[in-house]
Amino acid sequence: MDSYTKIAEKMLARSDLMAVARETLEDQISFLEGELAETGEMSGGRRAKLQLKIEDTRHRLRALYEEMERMDRGYAVLTEYQRDLLEKFIVHRTKDCVEELSETHCKERSALYRDRKKALETFTIAVYGAL
């Protein structure tokens, strides 16, 4: 598997965690902004540290949003069948997903694995422009 394809697969595998991270970072920014508002004009050093923490957290949140946008672009080019394959094989890693997919889509195991590879390649090209 090519390096971009491996990176795309890792992105898909952690997609559920990205949603949780987004909420956490947004909550953290709100908390830090509340702390900053409470400091008022008191401590210049503490205020500066809080402002730096807020800016760092915002930077991490922007990076997360960018990665989520890339993932959305990748999903946009996939068919419903391809999305189903990637979600079951990579995102949710359900037990017995091959049997479930085989039954749902009336395909043999080998065809599912071949289609999974093609779906991952399509996703990778949409996200990174390369394999």
mmCIF file with all atom_site columns, C-alpha atoms in Angstrom, residues 15-124:
data_model
loop_
_atom_site.group_PDB
_atom_site.id
_atom_site.type_symbol
_atom_site.label_atom_id
_atom_site.label_alt_id
_atom_site.label_comp_id
_atom_site.label_asym_id
_atom_site.label_entity_id
_atom_site.label_seq_id
_atom_site.pdbx_PDB_ins_code
_atom_site.Cartn_x
_atom_site.Cartn_y
_atom_site.Cartn_z
_atom_site.occupancy
_atom_site.B_iso_or_equiv
_atom_site.pdbx_formal_charge
_atom_site.auth_seq_id
_atom_site.auth_comp_id
_atom_site.auth_asym_id
_atom_site.auth_atom_id
_atom_site.pdbx_PDB_model_num
ATOM 1   C CA . SER A 1 15  ? -12.707 9.738   12.169 1.00 0.00 ? 15  SER A CA 1
ATOM 2   C CA . ASP A 1 16  ? -14.931 8.933   15.159 1.00 0.00 ? 16  ASP A CA 1
ATOM 3   C CA . LEU A 1 17  ? -12.288 10.353  17.475 1.00 0.00 ? 17  LEU A CA 1
ATOM 4   C CA . MET A 1 18  ? -12.111 13.565  15.444 1.00 0.00 ? 18  MET A CA 1
ATOM 5   C CA . ALA A 1 19  ? -15.727 14.401  16.251 1.00 0.00 ? 19  ALA A CA 1
ATOM 6   C CA . VAL A 1 20  ? -15.054 13.930  19.952 1.00 0.00 ? 20  VAL A CA 1
ATOM 7   C CA . ALA A 1 21  ? -11.863 15.986  19.714 1.00 0.00 ? 21  ALA A CA 1
ATOM 8   C CA . ARG A 1 22  ? -13.758 18.823  18.009 1.00 0.00 ? 22  ARG A CA 1
ATOM 9   C CA . GLU A 1 23  ? -16.263 19.006  20.850 1.00 0.00 ? 23  GLU A CA 1
ATOM 10  C CA . THR A 1 24  ? -13.506 18.816  23.439 1.00 0.00 ? 24  THR A CA 1
ATOM 11  C CA . LEU A 1 25  ? -11.471 21.601  21.842 1.00 0.00 ? 25  LEU A CA 1
ATOM 12  C CA . GLU A 1 26  ? -14.527 23.824  21.472 1.00 0.00 ? 26  GLU A CA 1
ATOM 13  C CA . ASP A 1 27  ? -15.381 23.271  25.147 1.00 0.00 ? 27  ASP A CA 1
ATOM 14  C CA . GLN A 1 28  ? -11.793 23.964  26.136 1.00 0.00 ? 28  GLN A CA 1
ATOM 15  C CA . ILE A 1 29  ? -11.817 27.283  24.250 1.00 0.00 ? 29  ILE A CA 1
ATOM 16  C CA . SER A 1 30  ? -15.055 28.310  25.961 1.00 0.00 ? 30  SER A CA 1
ATOM 17  C CA . PHE A 1 31  ? -13.626 27.407  29.362 1.00 0.00 ? 31  PHE A CA 1
ATOM 18  C CA . LEU A 1 32  ? -10.368 29.286  28.737 1.00 0.00 ? 32  LEU A CA 1
ATOM 19  C CA . GLU A 1 33  ? -12.223 32.343  27.459 1.00 0.00 ? 33  GLU A CA 1
ATOM 20  C CA . GLY A 1 34  ? -14.321 32.289  30.637 1.00 0.00 ? 34  GLY A CA 1
ATOM 21  C CA . GLU A 1 35  ? -11.157 32.103  32.721 1.00 0.00 ? 35  GLU A CA 1
ATOM 22  C CA . LEU A 1 36  ? -9.688  35.005  30.737 1.00 0.00 ? 36  LEU A CA 1
ATOM 23  C CA . ALA A 1 37  ? -12.798 37.101  31.332 1.00 0.00 ? 37  ALA A CA 1
ATOM 24  C CA . GLU A 1 38  ? -12.556 36.424  35.070 1.00 0.00 ? 38  GLU A CA 1
ATOM 25  C CA . THR A 1 39  ? -8.924  37.524  35.291 1.00 0.00 ? 39  THR A CA 1
ATOM 26  C CA . GLY A 1 40  ? -9.829  41.052  34.192 1.00 0.00 ? 40  GLY A CA 1
ATOM 27  C CA . GLU A 1 41  ? -6.865  43.346  34.561 1.00 0.00 ? 41  GLU A CA 1
ATOM 28  C CA . MET A 1 42  ? -5.392  41.508  37.531 1.00 0.00 ? 42  MET A CA 1
ATOM 29  C CA . SER A 1 43  ? -2.413  39.453  36.545 1.00 0.00 ? 43  SER A CA 1
ATOM 30  C CA . GLY A 1 44  ? -0.676  40.320  33.292 1.00 0.00 ? 44  GLY A CA 1
ATOM 31  C CA . GLY A 1 45  ? 1.366   37.098  33.323 1.00 0.00 ? 45  GLY A CA 1
ATOM 32  C CA . ARG A 1 46  ? -1.629  34.861  33.939 1.00 0.00 ? 46  ARG A CA 1
ATOM 33  C CA . ARG A 1 47  ? -3.630  36.724  31.320 1.00 0.00 ? 47  ARG A CA 1
ATOM 34  C CA . ALA A 1 48  ? -0.860  36.285  28.740 1.00 0.00 ? 48  ALA A CA 1
ATOM 35  C CA . LYS A 1 49  ? -0.620  32.556  29.486 1.00 0.00 ? 49  LYS A CA 1
ATOM 36  C CA . LEU A 1 50  ? -4.376  32.142  29.059 1.00 0.00 ? 50  LEU A CA 1
ATOM 37  C CA . GLN A 1 51  ? -4.288  34.032  25.766 1.00 0.00 ? 51  GLN A CA 1
ATOM 38  C CA . LEU A 1 52  ? -1.491  31.760  24.529 1.00 0.00 ? 52  LEU A CA 1
ATOM 39  C CA . LYS A 1 53  ? -3.443  28.654  25.570 1.00 0.00 ? 53  LYS A CA 1
ATOM 40  C CA . ILE A 1 54  ? -6.536  29.937  23.777 1.00 0.00 ? 54  ILE A CA 1
ATOM 41  C CA . GLU A 1 55  ? -4.575  30.665  20.604 1.00 0.00 ? 55  GLU A CA 1
ATOM 42  C CA . ASP A 1 56  ? -2.893  27.231  20.718 1.00 0.00 ? 56  ASP A CA 1
ATOM 43  C CA . THR A 1 57  ? -6.241  25.500  21.189 1.00 0.00 ? 57  THR A CA 1
ATOM 44  C CA . ARG A 1 58  ? -7.768  27.489  18.318 1.00 0.00 ? 58  ARG A CA 1
ATOM 45  C CA . HIS A 1 59  ? -4.849  26.479  16.110 1.00 0.00 ? 59  HIS A CA 1
ATOM 46  C CA . ARG A 1 60  ? -5.387  22.792  16.935 1.00 0.00 ? 60  ARG A CA 1
ATOM 47  C CA . LEU A 1 61  ? -9.116  23.173  16.261 1.00 0.00 ? 61  LEU A CA 1
ATOM 48  C CA . ARG A 1 62  ? -8.436  24.784  12.849 1.00 0.00 ? 62  ARG A CA 1
ATOM 49  C CA . ALA A 1 63  ? -6.106  21.898  11.946 1.00 0.00 ? 63  ALA A CA 1
ATOM 50  C CA . LEU A 1 64  ? -8.800  19.439  12.979 1.00 0.00 ? 64  LEU A CA 1
ATOM 51  C CA . TYR A 1 65  ? -11.426 21.262  10.883 1.00 0.00 ? 65  TYR A CA 1
ATOM 52  C CA . GLU A 1 66  ? -9.083  21.138  7.872  1.00 0.00 ? 66  GLU A CA 1
ATOM 53  C CA . GLU A 1 67  ? -8.624  17.393  8.254  1.00 0.00 ? 67  GLU A CA 1
ATOM 54  C CA . MET A 1 68  ? -12.379 16.886  8.609  1.00 0.00 ? 68  MET A CA 1
ATOM 55  C CA . GLU A 1 69  ? -12.940 18.943  5.438  1.00 0.00 ? 69  GLU A CA 1
ATOM 56  C CA . ARG A 1 70  ? -10.436 16.754  3.562  1.00 0.00 ? 70  ARG A CA 1
ATOM 57  C CA . MET A 1 71  ? -12.286 13.688  4.781  1.00 0.00 ? 71  MET A CA 1
ATOM 58  C CA . ASP A 1 72  ? -15.615 15.156  3.623  1.00 0.00 ? 72  ASP A CA 1
ATOM 59  C CA . ARG A 1 73  ? -14.110 15.756  0.153  1.00 0.00 ? 73  ARG A CA 1
ATOM 60  C CA . GLY A 1 74  ? -13.003 12.140  0.082  1.00 0.00 ? 74  GLY A CA 1
ATOM 61  C CA . TYR A 1 75  ? -16.434 10.856  1.070  1.00 0.00 ? 75  TYR A CA 1
ATOM 62  C CA . ALA A 1 76  ? -18.122 13.109  -1.506 1.00 0.00 ? 76  ALA A CA 1
ATOM 63  C CA . VAL A 1 77  ? -16.626 11.222  -4.458 1.00 0.00 ? 77  VAL A CA 1
ATOM 64  C CA . LEU A 1 78  ? -17.564 7.772   -3.166 1.00 0.00 ? 78  LEU A CA 1
ATOM 65  C CA . THR A 1 79  ? -20.689 5.850   -3.976 1.00 0.00 ? 79  THR A CA 1
ATOM 66  C CA . GLU A 1 80  ? -22.956 4.704   -1.158 1.00 0.00 ? 80  GLU A CA 1
ATOM 67  C CA . TYR A 1 81  ? -21.552 1.180   -1.573 1.00 0.00 ? 81  TYR A CA 1
ATOM 68  C CA . GLN A 1 82  ? -17.950 2.405   -1.331 1.00 0.00 ? 82  GLN A CA 1
ATOM 69  C CA . ARG A 1 83  ? -18.765 4.479   1.752  1.00 0.00 ? 83  ARG A CA 1
ATOM 70  C CA . ASP A 1 84  ? -20.375 1.438   3.336  1.00 0.00 ? 84  ASP A CA 1
ATOM 71  C CA . LEU A 1 85  ? -17.268 -0.635  2.634  1.00 0.00 ? 85  LEU A CA 1
ATOM 72  C CA . LEU A 1 86  ? -14.887 1.904   4.146  1.00 0.00 ? 86  LEU A CA 1
ATOM 73  C CA . GLU A 1 87  ? -17.073 2.503   7.173  1.00 0.00 ? 87  GLU A CA 1
ATOM 74  C CA . LYS A 1 88  ? -17.469 -1.183  7.966  1.00 0.00 ? 88  LYS A CA 1
ATOM 75  C CA . PHE A 1 89  ? -13.901 -2.245  7.130  1.00 0.00 ? 89  PHE A CA 1
ATOM 76  C CA . ILE A 1 90  ? -11.979 0.754   8.488  1.00 0.00 ? 90  ILE A CA 1
ATOM 77  C CA . VAL A 1 91  ? -14.021 3.314   10.429 1.00 0.00 ? 91  VAL A CA 1
ATOM 78  C CA . HIS A 1 92  ? -16.109 1.070   12.667 1.00 0.00 ? 92  HIS A CA 1
ATOM 79  C CA . ARG A 1 93  ? -14.203 -2.198  12.178 1.00 0.00 ? 93  ARG A CA 1
ATOM 80  C CA . THR A 1 94  ? -17.236 -4.253  12.973 1.00 0.00 ? 94  THR A CA 1
ATOM 81  C CA . LYS A 1 95  ? -16.808 -7.905  13.757 1.00 0.00 ? 95  LYS A CA 1
ATOM 82  C CA . ASP A 1 96  ? -17.921 -10.152 10.926 1.00 0.00 ? 96  ASP A CA 1
ATOM 83  C CA . CYS A 1 97  ? -18.191 -7.165  8.599  1.00 0.00 ? 97  CYS A CA 1
ATOM 84  C CA . VAL A 1 98  ? -17.235 -9.288  5.604  1.00 0.00 ? 98  VAL A CA 1
ATOM 85  C CA . GLU A 1 99  ? -20.151 -11.637 6.127  1.00 0.00 ? 99  GLU A CA 1
ATOM 86  C CA . GLU A 1 100 ? -22.509 -8.731  6.729  1.00 0.00 ? 100 GLU A CA 1
ATOM 87  C CA . LEU A 1 101 ? -21.347 -6.882  3.620  1.00 0.00 ? 101 LEU A CA 1
ATOM 88  C CA . SER A 1 102 ? -21.437 -10.055 1.556  1.00 0.00 ? 102 SER A CA 1
ATOM 89  C CA . GLU A 1 103 ? -25.014 -10.670 2.560  1.00 0.00 ? 103 GLU A CA 1
ATOM 90  C CA . THR A 1 104 ? -26.112 -7.055  2.151  1.00 0.00 ? 104 THR A CA 1
ATOM 91  C CA . HIS A 1 105 ? -24.483 -6.467  -1.239 1.00 0.00 ? 105 HIS A CA 1
ATOM 92  C CA . CYS A 1 106 ? -24.616 -10.044 -2.593 1.00 0.00 ? 106 CYS A CA 1
ATOM 93  C CA . LYS A 1 107 ? -20.872 -10.169 -3.271 1.00 0.00 ? 107 LYS A CA 1
ATOM 94  C CA . GLU A 1 108 ? -18.126 -12.691 -2.608 1.00 0.00 ? 108 GLU A CA 1
ATOM 95  C CA . ARG A 1 109 ? -15.337 -12.013 -0.137 1.00 0.00 ? 109 ARG A CA 1
ATOM 96  C CA . SER A 1 110 ? -12.739 -11.489 -2.840 1.00 0.00 ? 110 SER A CA 1
ATOM 97  C CA . ALA A 1 111 ? -14.960 -8.948  -4.607 1.00 0.00 ? 111 ALA A CA 1
ATOM 98  C CA . LEU A 1 112 ? -15.502 -7.072  -1.324 1.00 0.00 ? 112 LEU A CA 1
ATOM 99  C CA . TYR A 1 113 ? -11.775 -6.839  -0.644 1.00 0.00 ? 113 TYR A CA 1
ATOM 100 C CA . ARG A 1 114 ? -11.103 -5.728  -4.225 1.00 0.00 ? 114 ARG A CA 1
ATOM 101 C CA . ASP A 1 115 ? -13.866 -3.113  -3.996 1.00 0.00 ? 115 ASP A CA 1
ATOM 102 C CA . ARG A 1 116 ? -12.570 -1.958  -0.604 1.00 0.00 ? 116 ARG A CA 1
ATOM 103 C CA . LYS A 1 117 ? -9.130  -1.374  -2.104 1.00 0.00 ? 117 LYS A CA 1
ATOM 104 C CA . LYS A 1 118 ? -10.620 0.563   -5.016 1.00 0.00 ? 118 LYS A CA 1
ATOM 105 C CA . ALA A 1 119 ? -12.777 2.658   -2.640 1.00 0.00 ? 119 ALA A CA 1
ATOM 106 C CA . LEU A 1 120 ? -9.745  3.476   -0.505 1.00 0.00 ? 120 LEU A CA 1
ATOM 107 C CA . GLU A 1 121 ? -7.776  4.475   -3.608 1.00 0.00 ? 121 GLU A CA 1
ATOM 108 C CA . THR A 1 122 ? -10.615 6.721   -4.783 1.00 0.00 ? 122 THR A CA 1
ATOM 109 C CA . PHE A 1 123 ? -10.864 8.284   -1.317 1.00 0.00 ? 123 PHE A CA 1
ATOM 110 C CA . THR A 1 124 ? -7.094  8.830   -1.202 1.00 0.00 ? 124 THR A CA 1
#
